Tab-separated table of C-alpha atoms in Angstrom:
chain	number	residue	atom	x	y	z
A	73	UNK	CA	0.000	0.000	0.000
A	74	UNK	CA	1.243	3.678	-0.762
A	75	UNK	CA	-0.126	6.680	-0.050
A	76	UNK	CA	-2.805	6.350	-3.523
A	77	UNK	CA	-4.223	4.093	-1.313
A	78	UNK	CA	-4.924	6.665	1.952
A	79	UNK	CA	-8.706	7.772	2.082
A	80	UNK	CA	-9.569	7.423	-1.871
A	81	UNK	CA	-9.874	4.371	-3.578
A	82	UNK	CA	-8.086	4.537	-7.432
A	83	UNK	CA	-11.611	3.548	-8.972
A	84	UNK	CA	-12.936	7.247	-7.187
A	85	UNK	CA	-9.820	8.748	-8.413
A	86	UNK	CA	-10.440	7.303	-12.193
A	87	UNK	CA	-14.197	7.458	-11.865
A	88	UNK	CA	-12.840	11.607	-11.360
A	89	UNK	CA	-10.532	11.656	-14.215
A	90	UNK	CA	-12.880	9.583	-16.860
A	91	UNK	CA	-15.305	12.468	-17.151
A	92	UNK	CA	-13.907	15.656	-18.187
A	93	UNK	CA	-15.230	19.222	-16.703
A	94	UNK	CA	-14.354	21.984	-18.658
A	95	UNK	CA	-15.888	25.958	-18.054
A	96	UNK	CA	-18.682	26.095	-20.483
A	97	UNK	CA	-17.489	29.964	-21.658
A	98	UNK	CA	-13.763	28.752	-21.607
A	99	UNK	CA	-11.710	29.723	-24.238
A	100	UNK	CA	-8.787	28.275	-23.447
A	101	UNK	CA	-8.308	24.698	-21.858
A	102	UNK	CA	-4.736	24.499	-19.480
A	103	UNK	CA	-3.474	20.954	-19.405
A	104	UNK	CA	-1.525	20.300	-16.279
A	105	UNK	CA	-0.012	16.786	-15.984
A	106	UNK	CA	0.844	15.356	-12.192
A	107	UNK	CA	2.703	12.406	-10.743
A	108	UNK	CA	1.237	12.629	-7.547
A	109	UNK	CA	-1.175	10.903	-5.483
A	110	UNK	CA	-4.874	10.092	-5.659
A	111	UNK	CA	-5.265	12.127	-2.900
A	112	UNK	CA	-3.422	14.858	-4.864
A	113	UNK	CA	-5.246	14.966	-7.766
A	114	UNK	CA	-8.967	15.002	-6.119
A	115	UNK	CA	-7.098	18.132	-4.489
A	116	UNK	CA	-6.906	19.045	-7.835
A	117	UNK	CA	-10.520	18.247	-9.685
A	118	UNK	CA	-12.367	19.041	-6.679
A	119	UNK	CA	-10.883	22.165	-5.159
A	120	UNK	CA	-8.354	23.546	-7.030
A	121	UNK	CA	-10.226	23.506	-10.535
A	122	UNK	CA	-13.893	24.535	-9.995
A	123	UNK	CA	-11.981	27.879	-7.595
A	124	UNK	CA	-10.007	28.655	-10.691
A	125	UNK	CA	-12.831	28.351	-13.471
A	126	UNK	CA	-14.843	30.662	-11.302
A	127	UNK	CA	-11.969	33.079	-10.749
A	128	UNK	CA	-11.137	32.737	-14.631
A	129	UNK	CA	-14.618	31.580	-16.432
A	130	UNK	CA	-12.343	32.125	-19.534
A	131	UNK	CA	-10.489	29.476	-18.951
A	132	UNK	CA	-10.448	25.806	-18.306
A	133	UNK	CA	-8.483	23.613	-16.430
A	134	UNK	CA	-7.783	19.748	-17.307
A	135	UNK	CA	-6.001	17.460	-14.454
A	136	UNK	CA	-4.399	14.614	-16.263
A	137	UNK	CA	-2.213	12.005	-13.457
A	138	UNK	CA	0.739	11.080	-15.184
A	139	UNK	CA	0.906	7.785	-12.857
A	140	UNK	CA	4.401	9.089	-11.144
A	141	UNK	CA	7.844	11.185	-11.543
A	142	UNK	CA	8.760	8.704	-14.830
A	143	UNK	CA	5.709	9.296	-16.616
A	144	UNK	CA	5.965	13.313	-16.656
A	145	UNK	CA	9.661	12.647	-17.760
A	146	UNK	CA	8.756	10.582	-20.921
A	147	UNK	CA	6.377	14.384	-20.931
A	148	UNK	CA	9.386	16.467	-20.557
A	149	UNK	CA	11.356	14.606	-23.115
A	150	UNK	CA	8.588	14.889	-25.241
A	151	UNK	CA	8.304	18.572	-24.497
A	152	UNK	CA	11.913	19.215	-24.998
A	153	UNK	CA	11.924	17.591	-28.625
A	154	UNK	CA	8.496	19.270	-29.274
A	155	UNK	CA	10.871	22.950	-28.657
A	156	UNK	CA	13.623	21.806	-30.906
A	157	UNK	CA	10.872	21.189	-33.535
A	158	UNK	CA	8.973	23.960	-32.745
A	159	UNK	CA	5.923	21.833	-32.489
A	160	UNK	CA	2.611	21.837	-29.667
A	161	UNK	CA	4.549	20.037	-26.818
A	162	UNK	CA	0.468	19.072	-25.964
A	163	UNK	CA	1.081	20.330	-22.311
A	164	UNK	CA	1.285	23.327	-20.288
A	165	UNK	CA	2.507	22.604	-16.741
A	166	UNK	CA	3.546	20.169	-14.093
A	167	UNK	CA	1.896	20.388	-10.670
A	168	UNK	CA	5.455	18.766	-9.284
A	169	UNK	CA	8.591	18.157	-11.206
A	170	UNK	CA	12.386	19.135	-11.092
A	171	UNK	CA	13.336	20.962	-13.782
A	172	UNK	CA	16.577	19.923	-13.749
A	173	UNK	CA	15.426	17.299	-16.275
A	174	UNK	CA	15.737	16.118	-18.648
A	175	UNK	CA	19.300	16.880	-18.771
A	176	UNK	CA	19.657	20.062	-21.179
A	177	UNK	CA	16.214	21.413	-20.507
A	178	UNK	CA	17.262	24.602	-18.606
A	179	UNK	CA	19.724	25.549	-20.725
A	180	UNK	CA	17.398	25.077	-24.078
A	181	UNK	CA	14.722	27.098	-22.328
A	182	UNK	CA	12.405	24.594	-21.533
A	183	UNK	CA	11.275	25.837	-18.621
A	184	UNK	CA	9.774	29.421	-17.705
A	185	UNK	CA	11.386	31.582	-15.294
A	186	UNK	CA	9.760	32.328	-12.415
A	187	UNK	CA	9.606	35.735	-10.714
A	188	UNK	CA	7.568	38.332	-9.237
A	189	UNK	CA	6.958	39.934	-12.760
A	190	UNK	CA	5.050	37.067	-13.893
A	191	UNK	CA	3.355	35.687	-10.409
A	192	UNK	CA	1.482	37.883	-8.191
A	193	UNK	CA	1.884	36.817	-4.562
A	194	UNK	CA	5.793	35.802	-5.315
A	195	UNK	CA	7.010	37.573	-2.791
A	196	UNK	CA	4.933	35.372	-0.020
A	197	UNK	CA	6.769	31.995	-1.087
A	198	UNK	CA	8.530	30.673	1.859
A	199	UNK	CA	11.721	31.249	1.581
A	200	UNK	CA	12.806	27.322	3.166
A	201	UNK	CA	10.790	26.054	-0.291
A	202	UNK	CA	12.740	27.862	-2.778
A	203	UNK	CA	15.155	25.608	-5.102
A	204	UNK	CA	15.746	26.905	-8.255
A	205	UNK	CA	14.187	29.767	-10.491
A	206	UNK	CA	12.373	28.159	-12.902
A	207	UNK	CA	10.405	25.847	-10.640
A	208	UNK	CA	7.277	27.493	-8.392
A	209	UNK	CA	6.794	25.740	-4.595
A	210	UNK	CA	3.357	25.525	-3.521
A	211	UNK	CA	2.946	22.472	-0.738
A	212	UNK	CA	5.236	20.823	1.042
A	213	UNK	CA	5.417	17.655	3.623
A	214	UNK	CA	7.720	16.177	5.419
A	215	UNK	CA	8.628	13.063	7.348
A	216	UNK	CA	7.712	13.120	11.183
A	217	UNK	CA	7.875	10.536	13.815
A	218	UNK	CA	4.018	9.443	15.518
A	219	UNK	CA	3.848	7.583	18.354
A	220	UNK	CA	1.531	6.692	20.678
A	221	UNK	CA	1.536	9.094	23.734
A	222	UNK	CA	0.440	6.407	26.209
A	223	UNK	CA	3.285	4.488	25.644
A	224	UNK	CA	5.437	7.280	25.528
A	225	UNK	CA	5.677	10.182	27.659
A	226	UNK	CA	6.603	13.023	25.325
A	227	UNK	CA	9.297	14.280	27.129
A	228	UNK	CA	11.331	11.158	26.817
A	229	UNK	CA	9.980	10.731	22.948
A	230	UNK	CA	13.538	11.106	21.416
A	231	UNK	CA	14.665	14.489	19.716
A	232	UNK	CA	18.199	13.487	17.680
A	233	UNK	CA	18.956	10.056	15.480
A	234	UNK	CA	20.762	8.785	18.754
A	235	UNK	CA	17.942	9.054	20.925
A	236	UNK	CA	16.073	7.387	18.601
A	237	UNK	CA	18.383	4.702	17.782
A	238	UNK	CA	18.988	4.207	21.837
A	239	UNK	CA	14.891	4.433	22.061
A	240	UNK	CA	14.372	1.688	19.254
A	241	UNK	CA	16.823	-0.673	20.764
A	242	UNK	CA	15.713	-0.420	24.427
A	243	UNK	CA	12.326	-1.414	23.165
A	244	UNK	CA	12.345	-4.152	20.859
A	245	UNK	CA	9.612	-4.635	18.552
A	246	UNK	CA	7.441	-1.358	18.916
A	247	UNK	CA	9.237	0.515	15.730
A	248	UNK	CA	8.871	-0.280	12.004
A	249	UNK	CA	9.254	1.292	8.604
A	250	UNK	CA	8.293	0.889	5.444
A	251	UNK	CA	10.418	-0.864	2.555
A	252	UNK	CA	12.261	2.082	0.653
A	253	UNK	CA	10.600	1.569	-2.863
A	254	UNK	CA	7.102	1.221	-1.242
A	255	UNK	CA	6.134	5.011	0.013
A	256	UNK	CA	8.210	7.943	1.266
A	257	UNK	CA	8.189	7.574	5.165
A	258	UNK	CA	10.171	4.649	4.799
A	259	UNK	CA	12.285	5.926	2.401
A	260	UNK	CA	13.468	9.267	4.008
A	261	UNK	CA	13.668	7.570	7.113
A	262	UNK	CA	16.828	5.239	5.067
A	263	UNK	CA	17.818	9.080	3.789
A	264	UNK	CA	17.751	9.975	7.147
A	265	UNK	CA	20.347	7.022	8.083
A	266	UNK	CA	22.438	7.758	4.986
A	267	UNK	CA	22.834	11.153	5.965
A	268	UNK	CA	23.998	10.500	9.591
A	269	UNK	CA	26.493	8.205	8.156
A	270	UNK	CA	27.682	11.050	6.054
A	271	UNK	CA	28.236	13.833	8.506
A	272	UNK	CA	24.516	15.207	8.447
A	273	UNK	CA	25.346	16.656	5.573
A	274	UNK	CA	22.502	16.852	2.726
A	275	UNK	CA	24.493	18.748	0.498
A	276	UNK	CA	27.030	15.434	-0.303
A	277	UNK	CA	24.088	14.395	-2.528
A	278	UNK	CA	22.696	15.726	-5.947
A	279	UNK	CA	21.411	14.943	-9.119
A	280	UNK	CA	24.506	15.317	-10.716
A	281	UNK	CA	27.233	13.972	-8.439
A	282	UNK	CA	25.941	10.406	-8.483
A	283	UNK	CA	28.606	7.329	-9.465
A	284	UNK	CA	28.267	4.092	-9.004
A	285	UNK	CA	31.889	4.412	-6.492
A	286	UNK	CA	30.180	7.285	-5.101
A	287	UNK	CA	27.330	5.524	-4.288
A	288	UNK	CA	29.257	3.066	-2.701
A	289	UNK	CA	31.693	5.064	-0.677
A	290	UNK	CA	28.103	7.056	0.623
A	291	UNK	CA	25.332	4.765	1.011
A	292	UNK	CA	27.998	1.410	2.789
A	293	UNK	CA	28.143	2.930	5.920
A	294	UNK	CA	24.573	3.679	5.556
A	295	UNK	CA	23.492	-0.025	5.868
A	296	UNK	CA	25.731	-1.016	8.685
A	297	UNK	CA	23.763	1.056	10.944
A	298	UNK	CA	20.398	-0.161	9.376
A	299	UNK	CA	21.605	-3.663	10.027
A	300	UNK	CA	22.421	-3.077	13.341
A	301	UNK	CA	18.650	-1.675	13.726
A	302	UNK	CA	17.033	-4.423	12.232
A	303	UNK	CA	17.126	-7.059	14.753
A	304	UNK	CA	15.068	-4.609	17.437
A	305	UNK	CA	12.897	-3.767	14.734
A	306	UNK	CA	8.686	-5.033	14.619
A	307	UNK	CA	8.681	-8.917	14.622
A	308	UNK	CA	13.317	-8.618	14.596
A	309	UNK	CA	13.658	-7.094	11.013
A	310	UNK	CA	10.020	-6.847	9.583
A	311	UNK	CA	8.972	-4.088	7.403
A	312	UNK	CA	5.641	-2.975	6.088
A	313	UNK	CA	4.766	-2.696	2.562
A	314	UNK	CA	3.745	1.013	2.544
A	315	UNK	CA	2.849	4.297	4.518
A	316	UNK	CA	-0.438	3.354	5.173
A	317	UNK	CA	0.429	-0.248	6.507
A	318	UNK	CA	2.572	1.621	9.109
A	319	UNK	CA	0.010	3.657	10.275
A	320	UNK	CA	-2.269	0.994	10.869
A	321	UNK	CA	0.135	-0.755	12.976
A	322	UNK	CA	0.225	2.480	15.393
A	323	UNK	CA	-3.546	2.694	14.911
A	324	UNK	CA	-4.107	-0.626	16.204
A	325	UNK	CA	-1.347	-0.373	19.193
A	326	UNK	CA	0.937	-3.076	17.486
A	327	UNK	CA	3.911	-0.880	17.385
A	328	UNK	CA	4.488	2.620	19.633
A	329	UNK	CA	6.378	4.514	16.710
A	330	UNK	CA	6.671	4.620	13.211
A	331	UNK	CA	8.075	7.373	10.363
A	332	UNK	CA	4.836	9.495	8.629
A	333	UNK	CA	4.506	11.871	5.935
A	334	UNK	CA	2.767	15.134	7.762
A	335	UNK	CA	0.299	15.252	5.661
A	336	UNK	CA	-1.028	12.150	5.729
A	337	UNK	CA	-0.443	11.564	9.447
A	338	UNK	CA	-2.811	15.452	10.083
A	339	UNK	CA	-5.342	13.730	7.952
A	340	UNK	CA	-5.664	10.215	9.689
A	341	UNK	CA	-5.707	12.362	12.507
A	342	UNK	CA	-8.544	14.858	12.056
A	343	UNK	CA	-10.835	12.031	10.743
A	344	UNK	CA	-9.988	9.853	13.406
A	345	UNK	CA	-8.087	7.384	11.572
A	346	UNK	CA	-5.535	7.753	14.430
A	347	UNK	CA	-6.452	8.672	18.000
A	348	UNK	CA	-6.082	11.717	19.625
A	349	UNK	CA	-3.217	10.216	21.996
A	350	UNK	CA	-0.563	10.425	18.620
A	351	UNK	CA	1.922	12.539	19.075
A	352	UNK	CA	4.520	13.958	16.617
A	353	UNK	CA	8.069	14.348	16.473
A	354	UNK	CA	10.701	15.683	14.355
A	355	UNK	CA	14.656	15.216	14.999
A	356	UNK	CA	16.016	18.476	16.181
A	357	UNK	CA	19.966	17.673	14.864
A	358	UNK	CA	18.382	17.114	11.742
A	359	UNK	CA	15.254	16.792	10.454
A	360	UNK	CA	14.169	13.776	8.324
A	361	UNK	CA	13.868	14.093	4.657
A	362	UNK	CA	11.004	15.956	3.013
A	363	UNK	CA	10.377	18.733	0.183
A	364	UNK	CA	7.859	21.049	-1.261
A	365	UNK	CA	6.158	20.081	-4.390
A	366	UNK	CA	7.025	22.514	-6.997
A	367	UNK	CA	5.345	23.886	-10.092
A	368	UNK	CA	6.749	23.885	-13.585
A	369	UNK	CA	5.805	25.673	-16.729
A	370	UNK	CA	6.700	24.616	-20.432
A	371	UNK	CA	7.915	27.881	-22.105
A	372	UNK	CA	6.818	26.037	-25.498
A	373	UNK	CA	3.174	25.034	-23.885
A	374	UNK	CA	0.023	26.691	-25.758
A	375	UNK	CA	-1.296	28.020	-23.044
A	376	UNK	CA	1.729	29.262	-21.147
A	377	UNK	CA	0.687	33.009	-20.001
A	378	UNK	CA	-2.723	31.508	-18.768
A	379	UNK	CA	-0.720	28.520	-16.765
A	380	UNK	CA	1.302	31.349	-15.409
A	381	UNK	CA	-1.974	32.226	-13.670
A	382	UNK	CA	-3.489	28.727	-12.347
A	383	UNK	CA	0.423	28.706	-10.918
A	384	UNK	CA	-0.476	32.287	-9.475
A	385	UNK	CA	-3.826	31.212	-8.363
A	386	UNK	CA	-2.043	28.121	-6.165
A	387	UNK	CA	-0.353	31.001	-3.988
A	388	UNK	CA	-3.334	32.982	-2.714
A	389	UNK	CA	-4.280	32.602	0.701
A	390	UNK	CA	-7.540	30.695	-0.120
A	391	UNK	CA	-5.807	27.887	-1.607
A	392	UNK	CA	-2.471	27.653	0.622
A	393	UNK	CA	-5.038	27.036	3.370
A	394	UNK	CA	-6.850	24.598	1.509
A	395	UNK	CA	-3.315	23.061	1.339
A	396	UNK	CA	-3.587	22.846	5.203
A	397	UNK	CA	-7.421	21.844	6.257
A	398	UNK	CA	-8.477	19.617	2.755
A	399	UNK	CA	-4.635	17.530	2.641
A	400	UNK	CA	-2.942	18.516	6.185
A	401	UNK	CA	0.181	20.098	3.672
A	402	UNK	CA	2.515	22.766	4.320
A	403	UNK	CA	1.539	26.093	2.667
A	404	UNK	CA	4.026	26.708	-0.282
A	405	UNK	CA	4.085	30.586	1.529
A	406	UNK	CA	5.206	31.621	5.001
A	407	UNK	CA	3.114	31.279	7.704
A	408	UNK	CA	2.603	34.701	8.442
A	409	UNK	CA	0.829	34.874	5.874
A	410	UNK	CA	-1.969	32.021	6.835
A	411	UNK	CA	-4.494	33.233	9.460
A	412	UNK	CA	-3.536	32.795	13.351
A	413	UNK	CA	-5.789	30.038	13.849
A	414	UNK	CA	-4.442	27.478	11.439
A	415	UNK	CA	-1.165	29.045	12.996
A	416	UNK	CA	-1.336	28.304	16.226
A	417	UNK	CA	-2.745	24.880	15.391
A	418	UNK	CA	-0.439	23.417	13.731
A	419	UNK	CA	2.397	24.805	15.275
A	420	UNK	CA	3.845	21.832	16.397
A	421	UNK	CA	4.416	20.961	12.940
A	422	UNK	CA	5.515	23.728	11.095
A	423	UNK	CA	9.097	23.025	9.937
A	424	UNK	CA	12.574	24.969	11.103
A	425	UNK	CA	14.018	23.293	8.031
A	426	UNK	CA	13.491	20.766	5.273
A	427	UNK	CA	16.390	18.544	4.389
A	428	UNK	CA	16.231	16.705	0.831
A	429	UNK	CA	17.769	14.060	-0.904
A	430	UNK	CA	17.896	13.767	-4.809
A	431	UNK	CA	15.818	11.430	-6.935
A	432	UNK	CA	17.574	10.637	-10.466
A	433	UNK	CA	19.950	8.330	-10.218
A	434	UNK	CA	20.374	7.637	-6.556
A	435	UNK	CA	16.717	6.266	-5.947
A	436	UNK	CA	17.551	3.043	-8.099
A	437	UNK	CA	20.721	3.106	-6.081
A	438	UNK	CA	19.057	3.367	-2.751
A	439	UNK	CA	16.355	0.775	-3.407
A	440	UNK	CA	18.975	-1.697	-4.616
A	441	UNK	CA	21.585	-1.277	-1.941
A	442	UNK	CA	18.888	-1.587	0.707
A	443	UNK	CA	17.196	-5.158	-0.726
A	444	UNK	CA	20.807	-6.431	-1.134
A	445	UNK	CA	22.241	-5.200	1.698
A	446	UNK	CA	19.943	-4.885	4.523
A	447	UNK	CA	16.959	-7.125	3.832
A	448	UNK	CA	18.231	-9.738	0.961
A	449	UNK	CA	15.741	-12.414	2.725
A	450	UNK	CA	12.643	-10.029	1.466
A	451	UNK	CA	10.682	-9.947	-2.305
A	452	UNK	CA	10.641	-6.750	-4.072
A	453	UNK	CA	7.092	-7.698	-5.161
């Protein structure tokens, strides 16, 4: 199970995309691809679009899920040949994609530049979400710690990797994660061990400084201290087979802590999917893995200058609260700019910083190491 599978079943989320809703006056149709989660795109069809066509009757707005990351690339490559051809590229813009690739991209101007001349409300982007120019942050999430605050007081709930490390082996059995390849909390919280074997230092890693020897000098020591983990872990070395398998075992008391994406932990929260006796955590020395999801625009797209608005349109206050209550996210703009109340309730969570860790190249690399390495014994299927 992955996070597709939280709250929306995928025949709701096709039964959404199957039917088409475009503005009856529109005039101009903006097709925006995404590679995110069911969740995500009923964001999308059901709150994001019908705000938009009634802000902009003019236009229209088509959601299209591209399935994940790989699909919109075989989009961007497509996009990037359609510019050297000068030819309809057949999309406008990504709700989340690093415009780093394909490879070449940026410097053949695939991409548009993004800046306060050409979005209104710019200057409200938080300023921890910003990566490059030419892509647009407007939600983030990040991986937390939940745990069950009966079992744990929270002032002994561990605040550095140590603590947690010391905390998992003094009580055998009640942590778990998920397999790397099967949904994100399980996978940052790896990141999170390959960084502490590599000086806490997130900048060692990028898109472009992967090599194989690299990859082995990095990620070696990584699995030495996963190993050494393992054997205190749920059932002495079991892992789940997503993020919502984890969070069933805390809902049903099996385990006392597991890794969560914040915004689907809020959410199984609020609706009671969780009690009200979780508690959340994040490392203080440094944070687990996590990142904003971040707009792009095809400079070659039909329908660029009105995309340029829908990517607009994300940062108003309206939506970057809808962020918050309708998908428990992180607004893509500072806080001070979303009213007190949602403020001061979620204050617990809102984020001092955001470590990452590149895809590209090292997420084979990661997935592999980890089945070879740490759990050979388990099926990738």
């Amino acid at each position: 199970m992955n996070r597709r599978e939280f709250l929306i079943t995928s025949s709701a989320a096709t039964a959404l995309l199957a039917v088409p809703r475009f503005a009856s006056a529109a005039a101009q149709t903006i097709e925006l691809y995404s590679p995110s989660d069911a969740n995500i795109v009923d964001f999308w069809n059901n709150i994001v679009r019908p705000a938009f066509e009634k802000a902009h009757p003019e236009i229209a707005l088509k959601v299209t899920d591209a399935g994940d990351n790989t699909g919109l690339r075989a989009i961007a490559d497509r996009a990037l040949a359609a510019l050297q051809t000068k030819t309809d590229p057949q999309a406008d813009i990504f709700e989340t994609f690093d415009p780093r690739l394909p490879k070449g991209g940026i410097d053949a101007g695939l991409w548009v530049k993004f800046s306060a001349e050409n979005i209104e409300g710019f200057d409200r982007v938080n300023p921890l979400s910003f990566d490059n120019e030419y892509s647009l942050p407007y939600r983030g999430s990040q991986v937390l710690l939940a745990y069950d605050n009966t079992k744990l007081d929270p002032k002994d709930a561990p605040k550095t990797w140590e603590q947690l490390t010391v905390w998992i082996k003094a009580n055998p059995g009640q942590f778990i994660y998920n397999r790397p390849d099967k949904g994100g909390s399980g996978s940052n919280f790896v990141r999170r061990a390959i960084h502490e074997a590599n000086g806490r230092d997130p900048k060692k890693f990028t898109i472009d400084n992967f090599s194989a020897d690299y990859a082995s000098q990095t990620l070696t020591p990584a699995w030495a201290i996963l190993n050494d983990l393992a054997p205190s872990l749920y059932e002495k070395g079991a892992y789940t087979a997503g993020n919502t398998q984890s969070i069933q075992l805390l809902a049903q008391g099996v385990v006392t802590m597991v890794p969560v994406w914040s915004d689907q932990v809020l959410q199984a929260i609020s609706q009671g999917v969780l009690p009200e006796t979780t508690s959340l955590i994040q490392l203080g020395d440094l944070a687990l893995c996590g990142n904003f999801s971040r707009m792009t625009v095809l400079s070659n797209g039909a329908h660029k200058d009105v995309a340029l608005k829908l990517a607009a349109f994300l940062l108003t206050k309206e939506m970057q609260e809808a962020i918050i209550t309708e998908i428990g996210g992180f607004p893509g703009i500072s806080w001070d700019h979303i009213s007190d109340d949602l403020r001061q309730k979620y204050a617990d969570v809102v984020p001092a910083s955001i470590p990452t860790f590149p895809s590209g190249d090292w997420e084979p690399a990661i997935n592999d190491g980890w089945y070879r390495n740490v759990a050979p014994g388990i099926s990738r299927t």
